[in-house]
Coordinates of N, CA, C and O and ligand atoms in Angstrom, one line a residue:
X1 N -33.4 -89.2 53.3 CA -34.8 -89.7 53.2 C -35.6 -88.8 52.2 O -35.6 -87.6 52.1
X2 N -36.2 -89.6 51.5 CA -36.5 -88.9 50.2 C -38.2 -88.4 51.0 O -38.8 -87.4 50.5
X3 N -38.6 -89.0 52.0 CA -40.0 -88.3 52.7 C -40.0 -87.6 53.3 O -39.2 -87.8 54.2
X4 N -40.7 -86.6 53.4 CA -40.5 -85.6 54.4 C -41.9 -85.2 55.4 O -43.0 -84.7 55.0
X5 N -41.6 -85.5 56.8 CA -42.6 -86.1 57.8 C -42.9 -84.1 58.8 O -42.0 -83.4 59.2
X6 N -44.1 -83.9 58.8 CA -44.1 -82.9 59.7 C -44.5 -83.4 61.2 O -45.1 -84.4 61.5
X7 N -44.1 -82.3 62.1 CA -44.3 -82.9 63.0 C -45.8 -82.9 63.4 O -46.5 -82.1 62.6
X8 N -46.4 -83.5 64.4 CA -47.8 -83.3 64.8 C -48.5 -81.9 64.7 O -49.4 -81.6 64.0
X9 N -47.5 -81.0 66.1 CA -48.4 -79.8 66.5 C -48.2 -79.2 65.7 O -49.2 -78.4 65.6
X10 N -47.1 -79.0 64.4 CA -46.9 -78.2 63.3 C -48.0 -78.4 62.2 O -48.5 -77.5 61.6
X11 N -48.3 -79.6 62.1 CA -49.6 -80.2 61.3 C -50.8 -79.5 61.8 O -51.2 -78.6 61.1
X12 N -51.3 -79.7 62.8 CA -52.5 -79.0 63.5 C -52.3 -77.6 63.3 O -53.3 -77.1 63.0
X13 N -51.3 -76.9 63.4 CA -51.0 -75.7 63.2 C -51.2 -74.7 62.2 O -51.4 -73.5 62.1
X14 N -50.9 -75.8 61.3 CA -50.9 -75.5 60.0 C -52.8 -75.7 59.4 O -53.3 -75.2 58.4
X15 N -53.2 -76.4 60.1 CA -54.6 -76.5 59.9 C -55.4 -75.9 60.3 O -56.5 -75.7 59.8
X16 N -54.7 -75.3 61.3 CA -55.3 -74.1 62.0 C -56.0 -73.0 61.3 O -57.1 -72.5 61.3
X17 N -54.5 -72.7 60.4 CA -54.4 -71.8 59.8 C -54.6 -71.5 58.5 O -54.5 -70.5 57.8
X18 N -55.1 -72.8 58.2 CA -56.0 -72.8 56.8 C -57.3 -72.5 57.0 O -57.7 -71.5 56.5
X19 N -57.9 -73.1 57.7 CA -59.4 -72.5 58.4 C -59.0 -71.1 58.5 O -59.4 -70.5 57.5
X20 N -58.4 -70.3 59.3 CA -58.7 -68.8 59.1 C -58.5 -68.3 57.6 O -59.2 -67.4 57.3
X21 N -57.7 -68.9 56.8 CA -57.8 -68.1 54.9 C -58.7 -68.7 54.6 O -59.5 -68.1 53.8
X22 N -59.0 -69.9 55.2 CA -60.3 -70.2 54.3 C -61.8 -69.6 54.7 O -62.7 -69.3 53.8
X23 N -62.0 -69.3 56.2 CA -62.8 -68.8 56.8 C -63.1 -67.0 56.2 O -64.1 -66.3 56.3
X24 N -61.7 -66.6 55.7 CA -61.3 -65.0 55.5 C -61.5 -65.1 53.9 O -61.2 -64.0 53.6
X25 N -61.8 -65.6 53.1 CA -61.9 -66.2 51.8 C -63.4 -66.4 51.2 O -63.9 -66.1 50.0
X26 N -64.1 -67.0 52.5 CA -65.4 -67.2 52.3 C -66.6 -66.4 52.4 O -67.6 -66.5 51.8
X27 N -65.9 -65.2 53.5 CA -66.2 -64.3 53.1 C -66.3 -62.7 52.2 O -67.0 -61.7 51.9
X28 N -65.1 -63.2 52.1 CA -64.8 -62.1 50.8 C -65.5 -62.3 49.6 O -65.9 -61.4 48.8
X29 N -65.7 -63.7 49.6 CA -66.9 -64.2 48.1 C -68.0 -63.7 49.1 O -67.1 -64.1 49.8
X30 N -68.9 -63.2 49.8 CA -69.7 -63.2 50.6 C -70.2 -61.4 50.3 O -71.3 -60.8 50.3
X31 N -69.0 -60.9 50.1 CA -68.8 -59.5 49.5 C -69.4 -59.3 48.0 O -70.0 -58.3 47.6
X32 N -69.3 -60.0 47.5 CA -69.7 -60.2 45.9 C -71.0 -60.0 46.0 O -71.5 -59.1 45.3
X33 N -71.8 -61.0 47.0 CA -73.1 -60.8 46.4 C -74.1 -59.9 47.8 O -74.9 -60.3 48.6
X34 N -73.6 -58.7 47.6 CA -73.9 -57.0 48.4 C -75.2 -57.1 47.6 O -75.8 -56.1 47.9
X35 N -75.7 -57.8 46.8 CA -77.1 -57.5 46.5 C -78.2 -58.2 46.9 O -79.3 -57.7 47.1
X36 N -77.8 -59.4 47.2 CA -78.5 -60.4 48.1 C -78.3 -60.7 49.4 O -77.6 -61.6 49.8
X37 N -78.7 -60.0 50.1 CA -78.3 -59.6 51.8 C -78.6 -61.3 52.1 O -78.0 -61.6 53.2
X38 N -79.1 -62.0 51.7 CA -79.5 -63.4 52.3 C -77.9 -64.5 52.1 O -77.3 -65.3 52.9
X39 N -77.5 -64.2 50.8 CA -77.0 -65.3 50.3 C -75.7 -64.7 50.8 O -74.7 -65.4 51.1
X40 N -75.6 -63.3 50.9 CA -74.3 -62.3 51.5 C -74.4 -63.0 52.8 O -73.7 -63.9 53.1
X41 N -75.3 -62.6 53.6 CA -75.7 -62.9 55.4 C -74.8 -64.8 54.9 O -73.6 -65.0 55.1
X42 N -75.3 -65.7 54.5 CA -75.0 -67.1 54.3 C -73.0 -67.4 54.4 O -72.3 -68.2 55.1
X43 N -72.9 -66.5 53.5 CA -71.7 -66.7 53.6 C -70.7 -65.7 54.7 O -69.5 -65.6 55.1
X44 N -71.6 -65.3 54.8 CA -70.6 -64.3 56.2 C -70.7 -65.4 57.3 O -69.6 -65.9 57.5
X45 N -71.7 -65.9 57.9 CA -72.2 -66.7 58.6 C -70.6 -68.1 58.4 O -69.8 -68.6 59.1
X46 N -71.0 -68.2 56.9 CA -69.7 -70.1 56.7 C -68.7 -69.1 56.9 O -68.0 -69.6 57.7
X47 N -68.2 -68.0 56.7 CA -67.1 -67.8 57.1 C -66.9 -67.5 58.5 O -66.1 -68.3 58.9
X48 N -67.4 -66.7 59.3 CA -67.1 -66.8 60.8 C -67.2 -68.5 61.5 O -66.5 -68.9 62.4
X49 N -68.5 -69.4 60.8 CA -67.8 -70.7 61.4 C -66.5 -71.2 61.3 O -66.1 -72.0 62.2
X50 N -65.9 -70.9 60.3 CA -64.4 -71.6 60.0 C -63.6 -70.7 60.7 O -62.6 -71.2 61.1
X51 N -63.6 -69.3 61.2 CA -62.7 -69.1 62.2 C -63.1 -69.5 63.5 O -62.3 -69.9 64.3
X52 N -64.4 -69.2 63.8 CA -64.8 -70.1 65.2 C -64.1 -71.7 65.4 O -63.6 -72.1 66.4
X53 N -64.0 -72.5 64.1 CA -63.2 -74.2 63.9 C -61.7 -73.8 64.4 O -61.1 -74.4 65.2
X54 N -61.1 -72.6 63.7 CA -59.6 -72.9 63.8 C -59.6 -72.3 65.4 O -58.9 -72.8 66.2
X55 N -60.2 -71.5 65.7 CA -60.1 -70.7 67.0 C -60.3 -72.0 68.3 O -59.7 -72.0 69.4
X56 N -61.3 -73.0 67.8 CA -61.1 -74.4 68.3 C -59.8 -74.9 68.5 O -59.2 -75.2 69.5
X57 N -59.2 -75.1 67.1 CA -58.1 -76.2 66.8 C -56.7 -75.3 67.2 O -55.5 -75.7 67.4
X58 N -57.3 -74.0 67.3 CA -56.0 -73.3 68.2 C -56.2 -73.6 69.9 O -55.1 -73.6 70.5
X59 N -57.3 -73.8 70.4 CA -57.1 -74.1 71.5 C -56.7 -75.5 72.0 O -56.2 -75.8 73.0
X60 N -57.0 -76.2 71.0 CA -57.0 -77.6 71.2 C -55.4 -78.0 71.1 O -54.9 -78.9 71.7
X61 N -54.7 -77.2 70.3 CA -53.1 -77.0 70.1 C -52.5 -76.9 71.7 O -51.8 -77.7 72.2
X62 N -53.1 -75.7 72.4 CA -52.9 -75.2 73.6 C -53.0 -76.6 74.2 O -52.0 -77.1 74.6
X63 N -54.2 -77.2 74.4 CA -54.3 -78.0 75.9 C -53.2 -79.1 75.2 O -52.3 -79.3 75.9
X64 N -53.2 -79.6 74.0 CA -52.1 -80.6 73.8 C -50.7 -80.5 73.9 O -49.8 -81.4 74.1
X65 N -50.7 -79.1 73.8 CA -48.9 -79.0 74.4 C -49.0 -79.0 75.6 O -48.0 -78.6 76.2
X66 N -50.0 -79.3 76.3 CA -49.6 -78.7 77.6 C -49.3 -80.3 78.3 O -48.7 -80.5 79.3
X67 N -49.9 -81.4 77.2 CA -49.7 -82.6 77.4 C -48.4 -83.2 76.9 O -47.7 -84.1 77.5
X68 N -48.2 -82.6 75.7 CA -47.2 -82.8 75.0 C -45.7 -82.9 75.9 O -45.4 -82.2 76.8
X69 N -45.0 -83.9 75.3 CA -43.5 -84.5 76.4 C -42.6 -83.4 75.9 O -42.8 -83.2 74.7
X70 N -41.5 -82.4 76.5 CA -41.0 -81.8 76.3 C -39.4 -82.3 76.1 O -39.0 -82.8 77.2
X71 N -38.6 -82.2 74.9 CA -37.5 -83.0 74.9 C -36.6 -82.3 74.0 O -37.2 -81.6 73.2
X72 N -35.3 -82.4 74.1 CA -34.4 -82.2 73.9 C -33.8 -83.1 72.6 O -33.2 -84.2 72.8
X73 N -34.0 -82.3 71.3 CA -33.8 -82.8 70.0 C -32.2 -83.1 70.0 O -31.4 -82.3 70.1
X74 N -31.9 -84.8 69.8 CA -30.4 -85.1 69.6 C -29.7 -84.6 68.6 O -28.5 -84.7 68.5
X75 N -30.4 -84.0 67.6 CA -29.7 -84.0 66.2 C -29.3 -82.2 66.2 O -28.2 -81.7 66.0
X76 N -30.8 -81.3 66.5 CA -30.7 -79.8 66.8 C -30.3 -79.2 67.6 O -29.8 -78.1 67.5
X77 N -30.7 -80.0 68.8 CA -30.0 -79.3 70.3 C -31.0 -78.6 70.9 O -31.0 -78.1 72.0
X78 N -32.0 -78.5 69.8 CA -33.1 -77.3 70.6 C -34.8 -78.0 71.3 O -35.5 -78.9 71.1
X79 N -34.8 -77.2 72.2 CA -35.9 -78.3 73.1 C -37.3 -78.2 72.3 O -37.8 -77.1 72.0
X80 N -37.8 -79.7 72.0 CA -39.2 -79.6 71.3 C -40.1 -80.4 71.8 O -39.9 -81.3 72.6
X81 N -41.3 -80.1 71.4 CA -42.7 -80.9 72.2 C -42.9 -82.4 71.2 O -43.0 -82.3 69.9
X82 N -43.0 -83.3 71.6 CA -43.7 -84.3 71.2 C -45.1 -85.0 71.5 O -45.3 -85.1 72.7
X83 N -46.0 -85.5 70.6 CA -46.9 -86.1 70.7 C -46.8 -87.7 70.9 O -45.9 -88.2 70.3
X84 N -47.3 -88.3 71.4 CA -47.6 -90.0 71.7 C -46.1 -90.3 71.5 O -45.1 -89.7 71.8
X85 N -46.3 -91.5 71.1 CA -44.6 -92.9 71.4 C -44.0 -92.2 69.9 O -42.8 -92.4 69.9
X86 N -44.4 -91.6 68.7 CA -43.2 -91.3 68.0 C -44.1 -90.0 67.5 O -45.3 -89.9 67.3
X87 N -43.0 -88.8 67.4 CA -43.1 -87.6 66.8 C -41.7 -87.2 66.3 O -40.6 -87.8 66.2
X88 N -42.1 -85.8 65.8 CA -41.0 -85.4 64.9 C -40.5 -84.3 65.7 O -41.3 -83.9 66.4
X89 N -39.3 -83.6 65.7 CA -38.7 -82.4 66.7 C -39.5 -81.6 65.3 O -39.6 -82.1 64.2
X90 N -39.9 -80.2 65.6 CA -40.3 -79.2 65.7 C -40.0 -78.1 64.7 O -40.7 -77.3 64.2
X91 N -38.3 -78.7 64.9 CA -37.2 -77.7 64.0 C -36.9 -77.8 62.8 O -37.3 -77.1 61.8
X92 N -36.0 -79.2 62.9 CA -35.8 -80.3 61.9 C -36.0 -81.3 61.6 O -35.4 -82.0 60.7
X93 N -37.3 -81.6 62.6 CA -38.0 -82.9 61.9 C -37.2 -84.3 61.7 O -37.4 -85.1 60.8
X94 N -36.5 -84.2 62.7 CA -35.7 -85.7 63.3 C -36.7 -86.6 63.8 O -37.3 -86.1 64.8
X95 N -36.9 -87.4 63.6 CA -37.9 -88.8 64.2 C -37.3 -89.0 65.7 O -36.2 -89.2 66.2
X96 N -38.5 -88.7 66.3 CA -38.0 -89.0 68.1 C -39.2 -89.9 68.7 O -40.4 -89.8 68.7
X97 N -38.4 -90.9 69.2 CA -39.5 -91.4 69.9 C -39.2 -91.3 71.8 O -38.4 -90.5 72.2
X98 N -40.0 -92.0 72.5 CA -40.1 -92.0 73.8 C -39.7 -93.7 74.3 O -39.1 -94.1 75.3
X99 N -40.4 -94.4 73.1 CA -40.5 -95.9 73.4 C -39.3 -96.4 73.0 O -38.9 -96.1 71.9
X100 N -38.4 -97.1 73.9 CA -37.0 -97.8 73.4 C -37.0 -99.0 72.9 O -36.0 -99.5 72.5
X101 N -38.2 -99.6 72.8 CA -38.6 -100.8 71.8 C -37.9 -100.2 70.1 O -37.1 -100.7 69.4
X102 N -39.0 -98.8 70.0 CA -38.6 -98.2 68.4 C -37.5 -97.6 68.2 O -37.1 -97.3 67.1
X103 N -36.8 -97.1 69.7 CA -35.4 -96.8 68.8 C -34.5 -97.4 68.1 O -34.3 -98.6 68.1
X104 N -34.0 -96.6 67.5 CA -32.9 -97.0 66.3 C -33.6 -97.0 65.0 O -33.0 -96.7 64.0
X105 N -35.2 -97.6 65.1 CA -35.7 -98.2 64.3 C -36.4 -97.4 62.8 O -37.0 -96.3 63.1
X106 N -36.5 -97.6 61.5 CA -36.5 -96.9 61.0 C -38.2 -95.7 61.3 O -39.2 -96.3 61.6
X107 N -38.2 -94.2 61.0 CA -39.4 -94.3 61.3 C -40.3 -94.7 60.3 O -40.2 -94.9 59.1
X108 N -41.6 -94.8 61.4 CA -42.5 -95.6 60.8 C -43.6 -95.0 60.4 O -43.8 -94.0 61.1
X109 N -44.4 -95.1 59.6 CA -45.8 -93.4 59.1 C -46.7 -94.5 60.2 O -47.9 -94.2 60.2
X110 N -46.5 -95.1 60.6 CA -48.1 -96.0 61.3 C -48.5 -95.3 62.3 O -49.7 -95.3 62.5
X111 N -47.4 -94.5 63.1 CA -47.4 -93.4 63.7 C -48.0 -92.2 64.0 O -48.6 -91.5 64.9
X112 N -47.6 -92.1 62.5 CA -48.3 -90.1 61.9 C -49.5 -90.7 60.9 O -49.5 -91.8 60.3
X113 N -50.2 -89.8 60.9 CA -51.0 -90.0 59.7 C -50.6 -90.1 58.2 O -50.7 -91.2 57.6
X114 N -50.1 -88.9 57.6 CA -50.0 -88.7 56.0 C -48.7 -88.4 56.2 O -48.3 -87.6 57.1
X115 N -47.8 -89.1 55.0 CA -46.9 -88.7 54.3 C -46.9 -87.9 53.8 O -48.0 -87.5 53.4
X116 N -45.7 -87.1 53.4 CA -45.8 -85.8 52.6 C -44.6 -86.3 51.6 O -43.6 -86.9 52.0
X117 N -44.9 -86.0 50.3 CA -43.8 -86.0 49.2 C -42.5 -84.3 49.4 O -42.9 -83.2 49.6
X118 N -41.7 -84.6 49.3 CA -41.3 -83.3 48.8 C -40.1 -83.0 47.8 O -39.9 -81.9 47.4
Ligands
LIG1 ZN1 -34.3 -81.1 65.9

């Protein structure tokens, strides 16, 4: 398969964790301007919001695995969390569903959000 699908919680994860460089980022430009305590204060401020956001989307990770179906990847062997009727194992990113309507079936993005080229 020339597409390559991440899985859910790896997604959010990964988004998580853009918010904190980005949040850690915003303020370092925030450093620059040590002469303007206002415009300095401004950006200290957008930067502590974006880690307060990921510090969200880290929790929100939390309550979703806690929802999340735990399963036993056919292809890796190793036990991974899934989201809704189709996700991806964790490891290797094998298409797993729950629904036996879609097995066999090729996966589908209608599923996941965004494709990824790679
Ligand atoms: Zn796997």
């Amino acid at each position: 398969m020339g597409i390559k699908y991440s899985s859910k919680i790896n997604k959010i994860r990964t988004f998580a964790l853009s918010l904190i460089f980005i949040g850690v980022i915003v303020m370092y430009i925030g450093v620059f301007f040590r002469t303007s305590p206002f415009i300095m204060t401004l950006f200290m401020i957008l930067g502590l919001l974006f880690i307060i956001a990921s510090t969200v989307v880290y929790f929100w990770i939390g309550t979703l695995s806690t929802r999340a179906v735990q399963v036993v990847c056919p292809s890796c062997g190793k036990v991974t969390k899934m989201l809704g009727r189709v996700d991806l194992c964790m490891f290797c990113n094998e298409p797993l569903t729950l629904d036996p309507e879609l097995e066999g079936k090729e996966f589908d993005e209608k599923y996941n959000r965004k494709k990824r080229k790679s």
